[in-house]
Tab-separated table of C-alpha atoms in Angstrom:
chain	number	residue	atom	x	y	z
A	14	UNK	CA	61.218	189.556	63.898
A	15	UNK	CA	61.573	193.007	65.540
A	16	UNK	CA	58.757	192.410	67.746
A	17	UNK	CA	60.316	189.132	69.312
A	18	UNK	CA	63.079	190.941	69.696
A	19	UNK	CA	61.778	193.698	71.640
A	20	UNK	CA	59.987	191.126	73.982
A	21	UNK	CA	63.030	189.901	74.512
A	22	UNK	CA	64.493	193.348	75.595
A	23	UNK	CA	61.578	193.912	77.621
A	24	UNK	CA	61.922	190.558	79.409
A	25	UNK	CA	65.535	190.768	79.679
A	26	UNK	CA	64.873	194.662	81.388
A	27	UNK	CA	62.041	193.108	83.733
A	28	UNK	CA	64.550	190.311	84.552
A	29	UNK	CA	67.486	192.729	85.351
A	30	UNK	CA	64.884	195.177	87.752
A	31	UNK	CA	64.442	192.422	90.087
A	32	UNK	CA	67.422	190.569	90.170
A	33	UNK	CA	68.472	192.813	92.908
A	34	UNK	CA	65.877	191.661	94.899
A	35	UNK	CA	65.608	188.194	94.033
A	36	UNK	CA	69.434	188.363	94.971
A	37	UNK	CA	68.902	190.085	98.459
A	38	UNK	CA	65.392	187.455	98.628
A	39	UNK	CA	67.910	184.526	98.144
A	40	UNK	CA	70.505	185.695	100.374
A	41	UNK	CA	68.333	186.200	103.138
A	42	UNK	CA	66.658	183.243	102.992
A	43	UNK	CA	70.441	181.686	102.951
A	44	UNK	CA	71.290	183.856	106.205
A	45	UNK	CA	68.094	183.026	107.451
A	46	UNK	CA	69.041	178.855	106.868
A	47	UNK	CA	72.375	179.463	108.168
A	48	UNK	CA	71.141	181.071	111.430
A	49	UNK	CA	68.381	178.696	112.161
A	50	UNK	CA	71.092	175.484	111.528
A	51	UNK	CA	73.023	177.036	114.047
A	52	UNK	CA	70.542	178.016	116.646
A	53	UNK	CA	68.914	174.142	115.740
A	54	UNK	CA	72.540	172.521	116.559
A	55	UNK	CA	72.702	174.214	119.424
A	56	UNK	CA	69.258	173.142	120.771
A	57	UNK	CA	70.255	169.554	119.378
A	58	UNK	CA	73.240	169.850	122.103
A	59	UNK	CA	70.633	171.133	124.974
A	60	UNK	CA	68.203	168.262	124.170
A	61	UNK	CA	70.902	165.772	124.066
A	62	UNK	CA	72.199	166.875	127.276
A	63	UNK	CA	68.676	167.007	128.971
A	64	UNK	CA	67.977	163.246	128.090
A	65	UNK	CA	71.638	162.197	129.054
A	66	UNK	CA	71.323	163.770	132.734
A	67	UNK	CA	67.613	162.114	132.595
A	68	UNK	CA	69.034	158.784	131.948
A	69	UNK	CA	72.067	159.026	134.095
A	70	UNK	CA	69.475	160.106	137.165
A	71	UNK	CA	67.785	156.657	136.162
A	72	UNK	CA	71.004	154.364	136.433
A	73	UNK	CA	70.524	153.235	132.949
A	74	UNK	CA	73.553	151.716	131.363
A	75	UNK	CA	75.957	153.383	129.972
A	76	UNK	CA	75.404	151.398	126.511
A	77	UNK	CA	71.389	152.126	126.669
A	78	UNK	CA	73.039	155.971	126.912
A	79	UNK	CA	75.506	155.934	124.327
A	80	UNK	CA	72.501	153.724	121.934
A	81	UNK	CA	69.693	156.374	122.357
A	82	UNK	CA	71.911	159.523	122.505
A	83	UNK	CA	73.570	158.979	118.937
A	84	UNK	CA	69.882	157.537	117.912
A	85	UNK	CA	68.200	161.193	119.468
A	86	UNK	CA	71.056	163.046	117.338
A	87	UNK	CA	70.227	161.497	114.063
A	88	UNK	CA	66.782	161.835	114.088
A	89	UNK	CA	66.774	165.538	115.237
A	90	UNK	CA	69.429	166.330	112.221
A	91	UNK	CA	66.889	164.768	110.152
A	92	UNK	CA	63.973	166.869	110.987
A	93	UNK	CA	66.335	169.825	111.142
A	94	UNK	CA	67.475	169.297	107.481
A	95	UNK	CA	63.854	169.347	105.984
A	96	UNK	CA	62.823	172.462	108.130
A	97	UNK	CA	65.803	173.862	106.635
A	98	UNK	CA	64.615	172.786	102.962
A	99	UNK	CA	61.031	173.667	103.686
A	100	UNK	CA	61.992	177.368	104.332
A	101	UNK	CA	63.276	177.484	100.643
A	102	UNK	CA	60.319	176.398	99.539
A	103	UNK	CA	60.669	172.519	99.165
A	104	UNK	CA	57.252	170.942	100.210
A	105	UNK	CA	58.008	168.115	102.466
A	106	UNK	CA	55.309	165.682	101.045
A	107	UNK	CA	56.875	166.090	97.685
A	108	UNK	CA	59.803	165.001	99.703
A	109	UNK	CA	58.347	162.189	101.450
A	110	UNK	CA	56.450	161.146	98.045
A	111	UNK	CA	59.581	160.733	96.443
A	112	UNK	CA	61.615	158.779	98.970
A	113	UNK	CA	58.506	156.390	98.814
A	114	UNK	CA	58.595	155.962	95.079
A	115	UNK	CA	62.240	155.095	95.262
A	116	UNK	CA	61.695	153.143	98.258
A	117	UNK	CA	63.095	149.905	97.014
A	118	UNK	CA	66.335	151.323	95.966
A	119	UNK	CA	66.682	152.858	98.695
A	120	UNK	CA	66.087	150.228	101.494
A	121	UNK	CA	68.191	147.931	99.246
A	122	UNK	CA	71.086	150.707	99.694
A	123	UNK	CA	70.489	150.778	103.155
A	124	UNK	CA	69.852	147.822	104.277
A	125	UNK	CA	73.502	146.857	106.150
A	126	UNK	CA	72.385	149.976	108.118
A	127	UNK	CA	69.129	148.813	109.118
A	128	UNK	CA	70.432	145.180	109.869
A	129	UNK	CA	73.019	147.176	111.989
A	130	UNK	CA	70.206	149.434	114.003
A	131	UNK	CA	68.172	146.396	114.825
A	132	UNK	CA	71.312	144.919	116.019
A	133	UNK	CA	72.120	147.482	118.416
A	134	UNK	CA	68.810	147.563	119.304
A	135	UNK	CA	69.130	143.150	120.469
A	136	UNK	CA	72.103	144.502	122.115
A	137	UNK	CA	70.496	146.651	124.519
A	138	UNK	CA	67.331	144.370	124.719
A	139	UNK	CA	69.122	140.867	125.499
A	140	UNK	CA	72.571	142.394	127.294
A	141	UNK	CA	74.774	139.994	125.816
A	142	UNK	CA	77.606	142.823	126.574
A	143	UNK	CA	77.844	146.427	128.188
A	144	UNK	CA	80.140	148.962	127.929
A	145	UNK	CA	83.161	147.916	129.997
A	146	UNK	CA	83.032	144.257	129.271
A	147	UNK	CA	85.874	142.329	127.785
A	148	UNK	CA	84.439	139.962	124.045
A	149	UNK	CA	85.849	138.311	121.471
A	150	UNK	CA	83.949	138.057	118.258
A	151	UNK	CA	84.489	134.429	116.422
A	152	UNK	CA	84.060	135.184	112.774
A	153	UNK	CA	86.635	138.104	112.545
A	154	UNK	CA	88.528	136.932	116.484
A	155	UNK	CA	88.629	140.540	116.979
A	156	UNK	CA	88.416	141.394	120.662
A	157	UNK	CA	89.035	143.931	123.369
A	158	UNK	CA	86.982	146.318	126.073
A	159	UNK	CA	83.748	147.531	124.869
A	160	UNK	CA	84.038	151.369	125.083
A	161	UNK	CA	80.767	152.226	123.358
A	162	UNK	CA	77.707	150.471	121.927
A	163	UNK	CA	76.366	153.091	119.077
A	164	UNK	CA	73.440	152.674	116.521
A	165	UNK	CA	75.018	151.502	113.901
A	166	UNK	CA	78.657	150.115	115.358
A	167	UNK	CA	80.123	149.191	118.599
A	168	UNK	CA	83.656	150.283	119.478
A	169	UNK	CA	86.414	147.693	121.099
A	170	UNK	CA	89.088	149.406	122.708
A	171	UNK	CA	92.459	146.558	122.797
A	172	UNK	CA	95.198	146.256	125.243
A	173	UNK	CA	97.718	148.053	123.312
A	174	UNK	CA	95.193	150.881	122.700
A	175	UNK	CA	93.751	150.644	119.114
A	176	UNK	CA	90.146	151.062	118.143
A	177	UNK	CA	88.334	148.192	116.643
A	178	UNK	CA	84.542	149.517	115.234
A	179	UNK	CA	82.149	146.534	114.557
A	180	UNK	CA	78.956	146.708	113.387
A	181	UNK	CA	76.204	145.378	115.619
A	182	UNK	CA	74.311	143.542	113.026
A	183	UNK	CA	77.391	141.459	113.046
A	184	UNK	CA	77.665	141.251	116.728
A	185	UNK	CA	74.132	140.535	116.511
A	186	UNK	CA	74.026	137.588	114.692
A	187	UNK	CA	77.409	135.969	115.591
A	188	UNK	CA	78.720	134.310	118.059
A	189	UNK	CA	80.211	136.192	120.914
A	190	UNK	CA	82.384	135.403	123.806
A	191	UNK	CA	81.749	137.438	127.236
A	192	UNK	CA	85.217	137.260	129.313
A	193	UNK	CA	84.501	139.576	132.167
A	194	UNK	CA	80.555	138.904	132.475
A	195	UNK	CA	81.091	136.932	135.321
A	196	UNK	CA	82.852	137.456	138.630
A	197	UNK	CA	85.748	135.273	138.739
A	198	UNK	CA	87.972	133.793	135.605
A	199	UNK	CA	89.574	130.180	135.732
A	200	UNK	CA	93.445	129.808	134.918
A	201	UNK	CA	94.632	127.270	133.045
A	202	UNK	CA	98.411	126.454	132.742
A	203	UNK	CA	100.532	123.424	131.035
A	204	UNK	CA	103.731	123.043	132.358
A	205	UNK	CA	105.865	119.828	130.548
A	206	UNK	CA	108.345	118.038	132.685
A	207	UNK	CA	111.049	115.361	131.915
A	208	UNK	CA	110.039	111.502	132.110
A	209	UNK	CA	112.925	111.061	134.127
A	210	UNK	CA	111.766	113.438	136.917
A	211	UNK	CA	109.623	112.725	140.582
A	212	UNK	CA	106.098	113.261	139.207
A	213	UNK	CA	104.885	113.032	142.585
A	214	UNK	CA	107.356	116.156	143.674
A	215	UNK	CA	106.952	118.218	141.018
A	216	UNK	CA	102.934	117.849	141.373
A	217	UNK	CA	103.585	118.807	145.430
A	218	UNK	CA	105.963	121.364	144.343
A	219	UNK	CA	103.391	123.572	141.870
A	220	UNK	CA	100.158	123.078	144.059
A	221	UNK	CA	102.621	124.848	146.877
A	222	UNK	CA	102.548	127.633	144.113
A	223	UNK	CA	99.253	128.358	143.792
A	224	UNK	CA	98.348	127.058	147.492
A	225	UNK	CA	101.175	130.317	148.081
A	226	UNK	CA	99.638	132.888	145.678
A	227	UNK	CA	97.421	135.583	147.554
A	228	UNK	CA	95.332	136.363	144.887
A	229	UNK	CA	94.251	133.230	143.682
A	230	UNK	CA	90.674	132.810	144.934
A	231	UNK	CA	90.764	130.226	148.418
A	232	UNK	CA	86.785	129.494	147.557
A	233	UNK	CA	87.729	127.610	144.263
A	234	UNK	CA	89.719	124.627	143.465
A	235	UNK	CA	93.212	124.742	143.159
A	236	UNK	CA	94.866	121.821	140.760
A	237	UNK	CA	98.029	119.807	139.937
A	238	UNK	CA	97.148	117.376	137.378
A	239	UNK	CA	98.745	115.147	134.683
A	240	UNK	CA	97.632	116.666	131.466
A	241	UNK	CA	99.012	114.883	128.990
A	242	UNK	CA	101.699	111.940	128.160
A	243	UNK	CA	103.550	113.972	125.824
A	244	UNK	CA	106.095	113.051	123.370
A	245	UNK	CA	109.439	114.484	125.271
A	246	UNK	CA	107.711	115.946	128.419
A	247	UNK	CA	104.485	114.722	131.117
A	248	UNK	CA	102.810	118.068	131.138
A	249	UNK	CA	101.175	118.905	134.522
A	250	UNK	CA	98.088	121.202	134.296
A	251	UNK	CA	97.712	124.057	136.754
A	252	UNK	CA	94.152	125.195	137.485
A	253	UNK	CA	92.904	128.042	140.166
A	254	UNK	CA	90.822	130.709	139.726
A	255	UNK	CA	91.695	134.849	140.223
A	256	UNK	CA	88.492	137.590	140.430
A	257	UNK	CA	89.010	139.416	136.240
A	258	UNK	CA	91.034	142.231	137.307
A	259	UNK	CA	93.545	139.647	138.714
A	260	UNK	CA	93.479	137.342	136.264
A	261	UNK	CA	96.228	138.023	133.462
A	262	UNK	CA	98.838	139.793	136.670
A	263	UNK	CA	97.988	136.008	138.869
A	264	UNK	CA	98.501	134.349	135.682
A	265	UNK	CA	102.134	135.662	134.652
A	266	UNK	CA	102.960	135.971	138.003
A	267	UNK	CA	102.223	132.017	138.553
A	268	UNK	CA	103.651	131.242	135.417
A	269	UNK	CA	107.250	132.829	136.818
A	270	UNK	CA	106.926	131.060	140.102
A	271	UNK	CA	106.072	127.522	138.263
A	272	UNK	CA	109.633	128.268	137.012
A	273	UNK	CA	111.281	129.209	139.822
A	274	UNK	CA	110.291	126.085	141.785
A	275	UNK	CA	110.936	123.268	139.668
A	276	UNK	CA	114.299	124.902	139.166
A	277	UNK	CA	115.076	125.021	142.866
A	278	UNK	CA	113.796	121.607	143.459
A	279	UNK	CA	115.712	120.001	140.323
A	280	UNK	CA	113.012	119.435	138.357
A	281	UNK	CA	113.802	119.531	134.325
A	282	UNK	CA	111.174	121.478	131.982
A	283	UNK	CA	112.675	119.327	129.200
A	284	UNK	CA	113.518	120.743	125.312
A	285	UNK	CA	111.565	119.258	122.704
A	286	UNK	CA	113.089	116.416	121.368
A	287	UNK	CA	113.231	113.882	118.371
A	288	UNK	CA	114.493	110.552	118.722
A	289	UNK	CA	116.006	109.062	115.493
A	290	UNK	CA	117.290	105.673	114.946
A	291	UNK	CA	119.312	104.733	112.434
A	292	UNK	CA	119.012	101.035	110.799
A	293	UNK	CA	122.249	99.258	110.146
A	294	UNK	CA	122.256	97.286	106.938
């Protein structure tokens, strides 16, 4: 019994004559780590900011940009991280040995990710958007400007200024409406008149609106038509076309004018109305 108990007061004395170092050991190697994180972050930024002036000297999108930049930043964290664990000792292979052994969990646990990477990477490949264009995704109707296309989500920015994030494998493999992808936008407006009213001078009357308006597009058609029979009005559909940035200023501003018209030529925009008659017994 004495004997185990004086290798335990030897071991104990070995172990207390080089804590010290071991202690100054793992604190440098902690200095060391934090040092070479920084320095790495910092040559993260340079490299990031070489292949960003590369790109821009190319004319590539600014969506292909935004994609490859936050794709460049991941991966370079990555390999920064093990170099970082492979100074304390950590052997990468064991590393990459164990990731493979829990492979399945872990591409079941990732898997929305992945979907969402090789959706942003469609995105870039078949253009069905870029940054700056105006969608409106059907299966949640969210919509507004595309402000950036990143690996994993795309951001919408709205007209009153909120944020909507989306993830691309949802833009992906959904059905997307493109507003601003083409040149020009067509206006559509129903305006409901009474029965009793000149149909013929309240169709002359609105296609001298938009005949009028200076920013609806003289290269397109420009329409009057009866719409619909309605039950208490005959609305008249208005049709020209504005160039995007025009389109929702012409279209309010058309709107007002419709109004203004009719009212000065005596057309009624009628209330809607319920006729009820009443059976005598």
């Amino acid at each position: 019994m004495r004997e185990i108990v004086d290798l335990y007061a030897v071991g104990l004395k070995d172990f207390m004559d080089t804590l010290p170092e071991k202690v100054w050991s793992l604190g440098a190697r902690i200095l060391f780590a934090i040092v070479f994180f920084l320095i790495g972050v910092q040559l993260i930024k340079l490299i990031r900011k070489i292949i960003n002036k590369s790109m821009k000297k190319a004319n590539a999108e600014v969506g292909v940009m935004q994609f490859i930049d936050s794709f460049v930043k991941a991966a370079l964290y990555v390999v920064l991280i093990f170099m970082i664990a492979a100074s304390f000792g950590v052997d990468a292979a064991s590393i990459v040995a164990l990731l493979g052994s829990a492979g399945v969990a872990i591409g079941l646990a990732v898997q929305g990710s992945l979907s969402n990477l090789a959706g942003g990477v469609l995105i870039l490949l078949l253009k069905p958007f870029k940054v700056g264009d105006y969608i409106m995704e059907s299966t949640t109707g969210k919509e507004g400007i595309v402000s950036e296309i990143q690996i994993f989500y795309t951001k919408l920015l709205t007209v009153d200024n909120k944020v909507i994030v989306l993830p691309n494998g949802n833009l992906a493999n959904n059905t997307i409406t493109n507003v601003t992808s083409c040149k020009c936008r067509r206006m559509d407006l129903v305006v409901g008149i009474s029965y009793a009213s000149d149909l013929k001078r309240a169709k002359k009357v609105l296609q001298e609106v938009i005949d009028k308006d200076e920013k609806a597009l003289k290269d397109k058609e420009k329409l009057v038509f009866v719409d619909e029979l309605a039950s208490s009005s005959v609305n008249l559909g208005v049709r020209c076309w504005f160039d995007n940035d025009d389109f929702w200023e012409g279209k309010w501003r058309i709107t007002e004018n419709c109004k203004y018209a009719l009212d000065a030529a005596g057309i009624a925009i009628p209330f809607q109305q319920i006729d009820v008659h009443v059976k005598e017994k």
